[in-house]
Short mmCIF file of C-alpha atoms in Angstrom, two decimals:
data_model
loop_
_atom_site.label_atom_id
_atom_site.label_comp_id
_atom_site.label_asym_id
_atom_site.label_seq_id
_atom_site.Cartn_x
_atom_site.Cartn_y
_atom_site.Cartn_z
CA MET A 268 -24.31 -37.77 25.17
CA THR A 269 -21.47 -35.90 23.81
CA ASP A 270 -19.16 -33.55 25.80
CA LEU A 271 -20.52 -30.67 24.61
CA ALA A 272 -24.12 -31.96 25.56
CA ARG A 273 -23.07 -33.05 28.92
CA TYR A 274 -21.33 -29.81 29.69
CA ALA A 275 -24.72 -28.10 28.70
CA ALA A 276 -26.63 -30.23 31.02
CA ASP A 277 -24.13 -29.85 33.89
CA HIS A 278 -24.24 -26.03 33.49
CA ASN A 279 -27.76 -25.78 32.74
CA LEU A 280 -27.22 -23.96 29.47
CA ARG A 281 -30.23 -23.48 27.17
CA HIS A 282 -28.44 -22.62 24.08
CA ILE A 283 -24.88 -22.34 22.50
CA LEU A 284 -23.73 -19.97 19.86
CA PHE A 285 -21.95 -21.97 17.24
CA SER A 286 -19.64 -19.18 16.21
CA PHE A 287 -17.13 -18.11 13.61
CA CYS A 288 -15.44 -14.99 12.09
CA ASP A 289 -15.84 -14.36 8.27
CA LEU A 290 -13.23 -13.15 6.24
CA PHE A 291 -13.27 -9.44 7.52
CA GLY A 292 -13.73 -10.26 10.94
CA VAL A 293 -17.71 -9.97 11.58
CA GLN A 294 -19.04 -12.87 13.88
CA ARG A 295 -21.52 -15.12 12.20
CA ALA A 296 -23.54 -17.69 14.55
CA LYS A 297 -26.28 -20.04 14.77
CA LEU A 298 -28.18 -20.46 18.20
CA VAL A 299 -28.46 -23.91 19.03
CA PRO A 300 -30.93 -25.49 21.59
CA ALA A 301 -28.85 -27.47 24.31
CA ALA A 302 -31.20 -30.65 23.39
CA ALA A 303 -29.54 -30.19 19.82
CA ALA A 304 -26.03 -29.95 20.95
CA ALA A 305 -25.17 -33.84 20.74
CA ALA A 306 -26.15 -33.92 17.20
CA MET A 307 -24.85 -30.30 16.03
CA ALA A 308 -21.37 -31.36 17.83
CA SER A 309 -20.67 -34.14 15.72
CA SER A 310 -22.47 -32.69 12.39
CA GLY A 311 -21.98 -29.25 12.85
CA ALA A 312 -24.17 -26.14 12.06
CA GLY A 313 -25.08 -25.76 8.65
CA PHE A 314 -24.27 -22.34 6.99
CA ALA A 315 -24.81 -20.87 3.26
CA GLY A 316 -21.14 -19.51 2.85
CA PHE A 317 -22.15 -17.15 0.22
CA ALA A 318 -24.14 -15.38 2.60
CA ALA A 319 -21.57 -15.16 5.36
CA TRP A 320 -18.86 -13.36 3.41
CA MET A 321 -16.96 -16.29 2.22
CA HIS A 322 -15.94 -16.87 -1.29
CA MET A 323 -18.70 -19.26 -2.36
CA SER A 324 -21.66 -19.22 -4.50
CA PRO A 325 -25.38 -19.95 -3.84
CA ALA A 326 -24.92 -23.30 -5.59
CA ASP A 327 -22.14 -24.33 -3.27
CA PRO A 328 -22.92 -27.14 -0.33
CA ASP A 329 -23.55 -25.95 3.26
CA VAL A 330 -20.60 -25.05 5.30
CA LEU A 331 -20.64 -26.93 8.59
CA ALA A 332 -19.24 -25.41 11.69
CA ILE A 333 -17.70 -27.78 13.81
CA PRO A 334 -17.43 -26.66 17.66
CA ASP A 335 -13.91 -26.62 19.14
CA LEU A 336 -15.06 -27.67 22.79
CA ALA A 337 -11.62 -26.31 24.16
CA SER A 338 -13.08 -22.69 23.04
CA LEU A 339 -16.31 -22.74 24.81
CA MET A 340 -17.35 -19.76 26.98
CA VAL A 341 -20.35 -19.29 28.95
CA LEU A 342 -21.74 -15.70 28.43
CA PRO A 343 -21.03 -14.09 31.61
CA TRP A 344 -23.96 -11.58 31.02
CA GLN A 345 -26.46 -14.28 30.00
CA PRO A 346 -25.14 -17.38 32.04
CA THR A 347 -27.80 -19.60 30.33
CA VAL A 348 -26.01 -19.33 26.89
CA ALA A 349 -22.39 -20.52 25.85
CA TRP A 350 -20.34 -19.43 22.98
CA VAL A 351 -18.12 -21.70 20.96
CA ALA A 352 -15.66 -21.20 18.08
CA THR A 353 -16.04 -23.68 15.33
CA ASP A 354 -13.88 -24.92 12.40
CA LEU A 355 -15.46 -24.91 9.28
CA VAL A 356 -15.69 -27.63 6.85
CA VAL A 357 -17.12 -28.40 3.41
CA GLY A 358 -17.68 -32.15 2.19
CA GLY A 359 -15.54 -33.53 4.84
CA THR A 360 -12.64 -31.00 4.21
CA PRO A 361 -11.38 -27.96 5.99
CA LEU A 362 -12.47 -24.61 4.38
CA GLU A 363 -9.05 -23.25 3.88
CA GLN A 364 -10.33 -19.62 3.40
CA SER A 365 -11.69 -19.64 6.89
CA PRO A 366 -9.46 -17.18 9.06
CA ARG A 367 -9.31 -19.58 11.96
CA ARG A 368 -8.18 -22.18 9.65
CA VAL A 369 -5.53 -20.03 8.18
CA LEU A 370 -4.16 -19.20 11.76
CA GLN A 371 -4.19 -22.95 12.69
CA ARG A 372 -2.10 -24.00 9.67
CA GLN A 373 0.70 -21.35 10.85
CA LEU A 374 0.78 -22.64 14.18
CA GLU A 375 1.04 -26.07 12.55
CA ARG A 376 3.92 -24.96 10.59
CA ALA A 377 5.60 -23.49 13.69
CA ALA A 378 5.05 -26.79 15.99
CA ALA A 379 6.75 -28.62 13.22
CA GLN A 380 9.74 -26.75 14.22
CA GLY A 381 9.17 -27.13 17.87
CA LEU A 382 7.99 -23.49 18.26
CA HIS A 383 4.76 -22.23 19.89
CA PHE A 384 3.50 -18.94 19.42
CA ARG A 385 2.19 -16.97 22.48
CA THR A 386 0.67 -13.83 22.29
CA GLY A 387 -1.49 -11.10 24.03
CA VAL A 388 -3.71 -8.27 22.10
CA GLU A 389 -4.71 -4.78 23.27
CA PRO A 390 -8.01 -3.95 21.89
CA GLU A 391 -8.69 -0.37 22.14
CA PHE A 392 -12.48 0.88 21.90
CA PHE A 393 -14.69 3.86 21.87
CA LEU A 394 -17.82 4.14 24.12
CA LEU A 395 -20.38 6.47 22.11
CA ASP A 396 -23.97 7.59 22.20
CA PRO A 397 -25.47 4.83 19.87
CA GLU A 398 -28.02 7.73 18.67
CA ARG A 399 -25.63 10.49 17.75
CA GLY A 400 -22.21 8.57 17.23
CA VAL A 401 -20.42 11.25 19.66
CA ILE A 402 -18.69 10.39 22.93
CA ALA A 403 -21.25 8.99 25.37
CA ASP A 404 -19.41 10.75 28.25
CA ARG A 405 -20.01 14.49 27.86
CA HIS A 406 -17.75 15.43 30.57
CA ASP A 407 -14.93 13.57 29.08
CA GLN A 408 -13.21 16.75 27.66
CA GLN A 409 -9.53 16.84 28.79
CA THR A 410 -6.76 17.55 26.24
CA LYS A 411 -4.99 14.63 27.46
CA PRO A 412 -7.46 12.35 28.90
CA CYS A 413 -5.19 9.00 29.13
CA TYR A 414 -5.52 7.50 32.53
CA ASP A 415 -8.35 9.72 33.43
CA GLN A 416 -9.53 8.65 36.90
CA LEU A 417 -12.66 10.39 37.08
CA ALA A 418 -13.83 9.57 33.42
CA LEU A 419 -12.79 5.90 34.03
CA MET A 420 -14.91 5.82 37.21
CA ARG A 421 -18.04 7.25 35.43
CA GLN A 422 -17.88 4.06 33.32
CA TYR A 423 -17.38 1.91 36.05
CA PRO A 424 -20.28 -0.48 36.08
CA LEU A 425 -19.67 -1.31 32.65
CA ILE A 426 -15.94 -1.46 32.60
CA SER A 427 -16.10 -3.78 35.82
CA GLU A 428 -18.43 -5.70 34.53
CA LEU A 429 -16.11 -6.66 31.68
CA LEU A 430 -13.55 -6.94 34.05
CA ASP A 431 -15.63 -9.57 36.15
CA GLY A 432 -16.65 -11.38 33.21
CA MET A 433 -12.95 -11.91 32.10
CA GLU A 434 -12.29 -13.05 35.54
CA THR A 435 -15.36 -15.61 35.58
CA LEU A 436 -13.95 -16.91 32.16
CA GLY A 437 -10.53 -17.51 33.22
CA TRP A 438 -8.61 -15.08 31.30
CA GLY A 439 -6.69 -13.26 33.91
CA PRO A 440 -7.39 -9.50 33.37
CA TYR A 441 -4.99 -7.38 34.92
CA GLN A 442 -6.01 -3.73 34.14
CA ALA A 443 -8.16 -1.47 32.57
CA ASP A 444 -7.94 2.36 31.86
CA HIS A 445 -9.01 5.27 29.97
CA GLU A 446 -6.90 5.71 26.71
CA ASP A 447 -5.39 8.71 24.78
CA ALA A 448 -8.60 9.86 23.12
CA ASN A 449 -12.01 11.06 24.96
CA GLY A 450 -14.23 8.22 25.31
CA GLN A 451 -11.56 5.84 24.75
CA PHE A 452 -10.43 2.55 26.60
CA GLU A 453 -8.72 -0.35 26.74
CA ILE A 454 -8.74 -3.72 28.60
CA ASN A 455 -5.71 -6.22 29.17
CA TRP A 456 -5.89 -9.82 29.86
CA THR A 457 -3.07 -12.34 30.37
CA PHE A 458 -1.36 -13.94 27.23
CA ALA A 459 -1.76 -17.16 25.95
CA ASP A 460 -1.34 -19.66 23.15
CA ALA A 461 -1.98 -17.73 19.95
CA LEU A 462 -5.41 -19.72 19.01
CA VAL A 463 -6.85 -19.34 22.46
CA THR A 464 -6.10 -15.45 22.53
CA ALA A 465 -7.67 -14.92 19.08
CA ASP A 466 -10.64 -16.86 20.07
CA ARG A 467 -10.89 -14.51 23.20
CA HIS A 468 -10.39 -11.41 20.91
CA ALA A 469 -13.04 -12.58 19.03
CA PHE A 470 -15.29 -13.44 21.98
CA PHE A 471 -14.26 -9.89 23.48
CA ARG A 472 -15.87 -7.96 20.65
CA VAL A 473 -19.06 -9.52 21.25
CA MET A 474 -19.09 -9.19 25.12
CA ALA A 475 -18.08 -5.36 24.83
CA GLN A 476 -20.79 -4.70 22.66
CA SER A 477 -23.46 -6.75 24.13
CA VAL A 478 -22.41 -5.22 27.98
CA ALA A 479 -22.25 -1.65 26.65
CA GLU A 480 -25.72 -1.83 24.82
CA ARG A 481 -27.04 -2.83 28.52
CA TYR A 482 -25.56 0.83 29.60
CA GLY A 483 -26.77 2.80 26.71
CA ARG A 484 -23.49 2.74 25.01
CA TRP A 485 -22.11 1.68 21.65
CA VAL A 486 -18.75 0.16 21.33
CA SER A 487 -16.60 0.88 18.25
CA PHE A 488 -13.44 -0.88 17.61
CA ALA A 489 -12.96 1.31 14.45
CA PRO A 490 -9.58 2.38 13.47
CA LYS A 491 -10.61 6.05 13.66
CA PRO A 492 -14.40 6.77 14.59
CA ILE A 493 -13.40 10.29 15.49
CA ALA A 494 -11.12 12.53 12.92
CA GLU A 495 -9.47 14.65 15.33
CA LEU A 496 -8.74 11.82 18.33
CA THR A 497 -6.39 9.19 18.48
CA GLY A 498 -7.53 5.78 16.68
CA ASN A 499 -8.13 2.38 17.97
CA GLY A 500 -5.18 0.09 17.88
CA ALA A 501 -4.91 -3.82 18.49
CA HIS A 502 -1.28 -3.95 19.53
CA LEU A 503 -0.06 -7.68 19.36
CA HIS A 504 2.51 -8.84 21.80
CA CYS A 505 4.23 -12.25 20.69
CA SER A 506 7.01 -14.44 21.61
CA LEU A 507 7.74 -18.13 20.63
CA TRP A 508 8.49 -20.84 22.96
CA ASP A 509 9.66 -24.33 23.01
CA ASP A 510 8.04 -27.63 24.26
CA GLN A 511 9.56 -27.39 27.36
CA GLY A 512 7.73 -23.82 28.12
CA ARG A 513 10.73 -21.80 27.64
CA ASN A 514 10.55 -18.29 26.02
CA LEU A 515 12.93 -18.50 22.89
CA PHE A 516 12.54 -14.92 22.52
CA HIS A 517 14.80 -14.34 25.84
CA ASP A 518 18.50 -14.10 26.01
CA GLY A 519 20.14 -12.27 29.03
CA ALA A 520 23.14 -12.01 26.67
CA GLY A 521 21.33 -10.41 23.68
CA ALA A 522 20.56 -6.76 22.86
CA LEU A 523 17.77 -5.50 25.28
CA GLY A 524 17.43 -9.24 26.40
CA LEU A 525 16.33 -10.74 23.40
CA SER A 526 17.70 -13.67 21.52
CA GLU A 527 18.77 -13.91 17.96
CA LEU A 528 15.61 -15.80 17.28
CA ALA A 529 13.62 -13.04 18.16
CA TYR A 530 15.59 -10.71 15.98
CA HIS A 531 15.21 -12.82 13.14
CA PHE A 532 11.45 -13.05 13.71
CA LEU A 533 11.52 -9.13 13.97
CA GLY A 534 13.36 -9.12 10.81
CA GLY A 535 10.44 -10.85 9.19
CA LEU A 536 7.92 -8.40 10.43
CA LEU A 537 9.93 -5.69 9.01
CA ALA A 538 10.44 -7.21 5.71
CA HIS A 539 6.86 -8.12 5.15
CA ALA A 540 5.28 -5.14 6.93
CA PRO A 541 3.69 -3.43 3.90
CA ALA A 542 1.69 -6.78 2.83
CA LEU A 543 1.00 -7.30 6.32
CA CYS A 544 -0.84 -3.98 6.24
CA ALA A 545 -3.50 -5.55 4.17
CA LEU A 546 -4.44 -7.81 6.92
CA THR A 547 -3.53 -5.72 10.26
CA ASN A 548 -4.90 -2.49 8.67
CA PRO A 549 -7.62 -3.70 6.37
CA VAL A 550 -9.99 -0.86 5.90
CA THR A 551 -9.62 2.79 4.30
CA ALA A 552 -10.11 4.38 7.77
CA SER A 553 -7.06 2.49 8.90
CA TYR A 554 -4.85 4.65 6.84
CA ARG A 555 -6.21 7.91 8.49
CA ARG A 556 -4.78 6.29 11.88
CA LEU A 557 -1.28 5.57 10.72
CA ALA A 558 0.53 8.71 11.68
CA ARG A 559 -0.95 11.02 9.14
CA THR A 560 -1.84 14.00 11.54
CA ASN A 561 -1.46 14.97 14.76
CA THR A 562 -4.57 14.36 17.29
CA ALA A 563 -5.72 16.33 19.74
CA SER A 564 -3.63 14.94 22.51
CA GLY A 565 -0.38 15.72 20.54
CA SER A 566 0.11 12.22 19.33
CA ASN A 567 -0.94 9.59 17.11
CA TRP A 568 0.46 6.81 19.00
CA SER A 569 0.57 4.96 15.72
CA PRO A 570 3.51 3.96 13.48
CA GLY A 571 4.14 5.76 10.13
CA TRP A 572 7.46 4.04 9.19
CA ILE A 573 9.05 0.39 9.09
CA SER A 574 11.10 0.62 12.09
CA TYR A 575 11.78 -0.80 15.63
CA GLY A 576 13.08 0.61 18.67
CA GLY A 577 13.43 -0.31 22.59
CA ASN A 578 10.90 0.83 24.67
CA ASN A 579 9.63 3.40 22.35
CA ARG A 580 6.13 3.79 21.35
CA THR A 581 6.72 5.51 18.01
CA HIS A 582 8.04 2.66 16.40
CA MET A 583 6.23 0.04 14.38
CA VAL A 584 7.69 -2.57 16.66
CA ARG A 585 8.63 -1.67 20.25
CA ILE A 586 10.83 -3.93 22.59
CA PRO A 587 9.17 -3.41 25.94
CA ASP A 588 11.14 -5.89 27.84
CA ASP A 589 13.41 -8.84 27.66
CA GLN A 590 10.46 -11.25 26.84
CA ARG A 591 8.48 -10.26 23.77
CA LEU A 592 7.98 -7.89 20.93
CA GLU A 593 4.96 -5.52 20.69
CA LEU A 594 3.44 -5.30 17.09
CA ARG A 595 1.92 -1.68 16.90
CA LEU A 596 0.80 -1.59 13.48
CA PRO A 597 -2.48 -3.63 13.76
CA ASP A 598 -5.65 -1.40 14.26
CA GLY A 599 -9.41 -2.22 15.48
CA ALA A 600 -10.50 -3.36 12.29
CA ALA A 601 -8.12 -6.53 11.98
CA ASN A 602 -9.48 -10.07 11.74
CA PRO A 603 -8.66 -11.48 15.29
CA TYR A 604 -7.26 -14.69 13.43
CA LEU A 605 -5.89 -13.17 10.51
CA LEU A 606 -3.78 -10.48 12.84
CA GLN A 607 -1.85 -13.42 14.52
CA ALA A 608 -1.85 -15.41 11.57
CA GLY A 609 -0.06 -13.06 9.41
CA ALA A 610 2.21 -11.86 12.13
CA LEU A 611 3.49 -15.52 12.68
CA ALA A 612 3.86 -16.03 8.88
CA ALA A 613 5.92 -13.06 8.55
CA GLY A 614 8.14 -14.00 11.59
CA LEU A 615 8.32 -17.68 10.56
CA ASP A 616 9.89 -16.18 7.08
CA GLY A 617 12.45 -13.99 9.01
CA ILE A 618 13.44 -17.07 10.99
CA ALA A 619 13.79 -19.43 8.02
CA ARG A 620 15.89 -16.93 5.79
CA GLN A 621 17.88 -15.43 9.31
CA LEU A 622 16.53 -11.88 8.30
CA ASP A 623 18.30 -9.29 9.98
CA PRO A 624 16.09 -6.43 11.26
CA GLY A 625 18.88 -3.76 11.21
CA PRO A 626 20.03 -1.28 13.81
CA ARG A 627 17.52 -0.19 16.44
CA SER A 628 16.50 3.32 16.51
CA ASP A 629 15.99 5.05 19.58
CA ALA A 630 14.51 8.39 17.75
CA ASP A 631 11.03 9.99 18.48
CA THR A 632 9.72 9.50 15.13
CA ASP A 633 6.86 11.81 16.06
CA ALA A 634 9.18 14.73 16.70
CA THR A 635 11.82 13.75 14.14
CA PRO A 636 10.58 11.87 11.23
CA PRO A 637 13.42 9.49 9.70
CA SER A 638 15.00 9.82 6.43
CA ALA A 639 14.03 7.61 3.26
CA ASP A 640 17.73 5.84 4.06
CA GLN A 641 16.80 5.15 7.71
CA ALA A 642 13.30 3.63 7.25
CA ALA A 643 10.55 3.65 4.64
CA ARG A 644 7.12 4.70 5.23
CA LEU A 645 4.25 2.29 5.72
CA PRO A 646 1.41 2.18 3.23
CA SER A 647 -0.36 5.54 2.94
CA SER A 648 -3.57 3.92 1.38
CA LEU A 649 -5.56 0.50 1.45
CA ALA A 650 -4.77 0.17 -2.17
CA GLU A 651 -1.11 0.42 -1.49
CA ALA A 652 -1.25 -2.34 1.16
CA ARG A 653 -3.28 -4.54 -1.37
CA ASP A 654 -0.56 -3.94 -4.16
CA ALA A 655 2.08 -4.80 -1.62
CA PHE A 656 0.21 -7.98 -0.50
CA ARG A 657 -0.46 -9.06 -4.09
CA GLN A 658 3.34 -8.87 -4.58
CA ASP A 659 4.41 -10.81 -1.53
CA THR A 660 4.61 -14.06 -2.85
CA ILE A 661 6.52 -15.58 0.30
CA LEU A 662 3.72 -14.32 2.56
CA ARG A 663 1.08 -15.43 0.34
CA GLU A 664 2.33 -18.91 -0.20
CA ALA A 665 2.40 -19.24 3.55
CA LEU A 666 -1.08 -18.11 4.09
CA GLY A 667 -2.39 -20.10 1.38
CA ALA A 668 -3.73 -19.60 -2.36
CA ALA A 669 -7.19 -20.55 -1.09
CA PHE A 670 -7.30 -17.73 1.35
CA CYS A 671 -5.50 -15.23 -0.63
CA THR A 672 -8.00 -15.67 -3.42
CA ALA A 673 -11.03 -15.23 -1.31
CA TYR A 674 -9.81 -12.49 0.81
CA GLU A 675 -9.08 -10.48 -2.39
CA ALA A 676 -12.06 -11.39 -4.34
CA LEU A 677 -14.45 -10.34 -1.54
CA GLN A 678 -12.50 -7.02 -0.80
CA PRO A 679 -14.60 -3.83 -1.74
CA ALA A 680 -13.48 -1.54 -4.32
#
């Protein structure tokens, strides 16, 4: 038996979901009986790429999904079924347009320099009534509902099941809270190597929706599901580590405790921010979230300018402590793999060119928007972000022509 088949036998699995993310973050899968796991683990599950949002035609051969056994997770709410992330190949060659492959290539580039990208992600989500599309909890009506204990506890059965599931999977969840919008929540788990975090992020979307349906709820990760309320972010916390397990972003003698390497990485994030928006904010609704109008609570909690600050949540990049950077740009529509790949590609360019991020701003940009000579605005529309992506030759080269061509060709008008 293969390792996968042995695992299935040892854990009394009946089926395994061979899964991958398409170019726009939708989970695609085949349900493989445990008895077929040995054959499928080596040959892969076959998919028609054209039918699954890949830039292919019906005449192209099968895309074969080869499981990465390191990513395998038993469904906490369905323990006879497991989920495994797969790597896509066609004719024995990796499918370079695959989002997971795009991230792997960036990680390989970093590893060649002795750098290891470690990340955490904060996926915010709404709990909605599946029939009416409104907030599921009609009692959740505070003007500033963030950290509302009673609203959190009314959703305790669902939220606690998600926390328990993460504990079972070994993710190390450490908190859950009610967020800034009515009906909005967030669950945080421990950071890890970027590919592990991306796999978990992808799986979390499946787990949250599946568990919520059992409680008569619908989960929305959309950037702006309710016009007057705060949108859903997917903030990325990141750092680079060396082969000895040392955090290279930390330097006690540096400004705010960060190293020169960290500031060069930050310089790359800022330099490529307009183009990054095409990946981190990939739908029209993304630009209804990015600091355009005030919300019912009084703040957008999302950036509007290409700027960075210390422990200040009004900037695109926050420095919360002396260990990491927090990229507050991404929203819930971002592909879990492309989010990480884009940020790493931008940061590596900042390191390669030793980019200077410029002076830190301690201003409250919600109350006092920066002038044009202090900070540039982020794109105001998806079209503007796409234009920036087309013109960013450095980022495009890093991400690869195969991916860029496919991503742009399949984008809706």
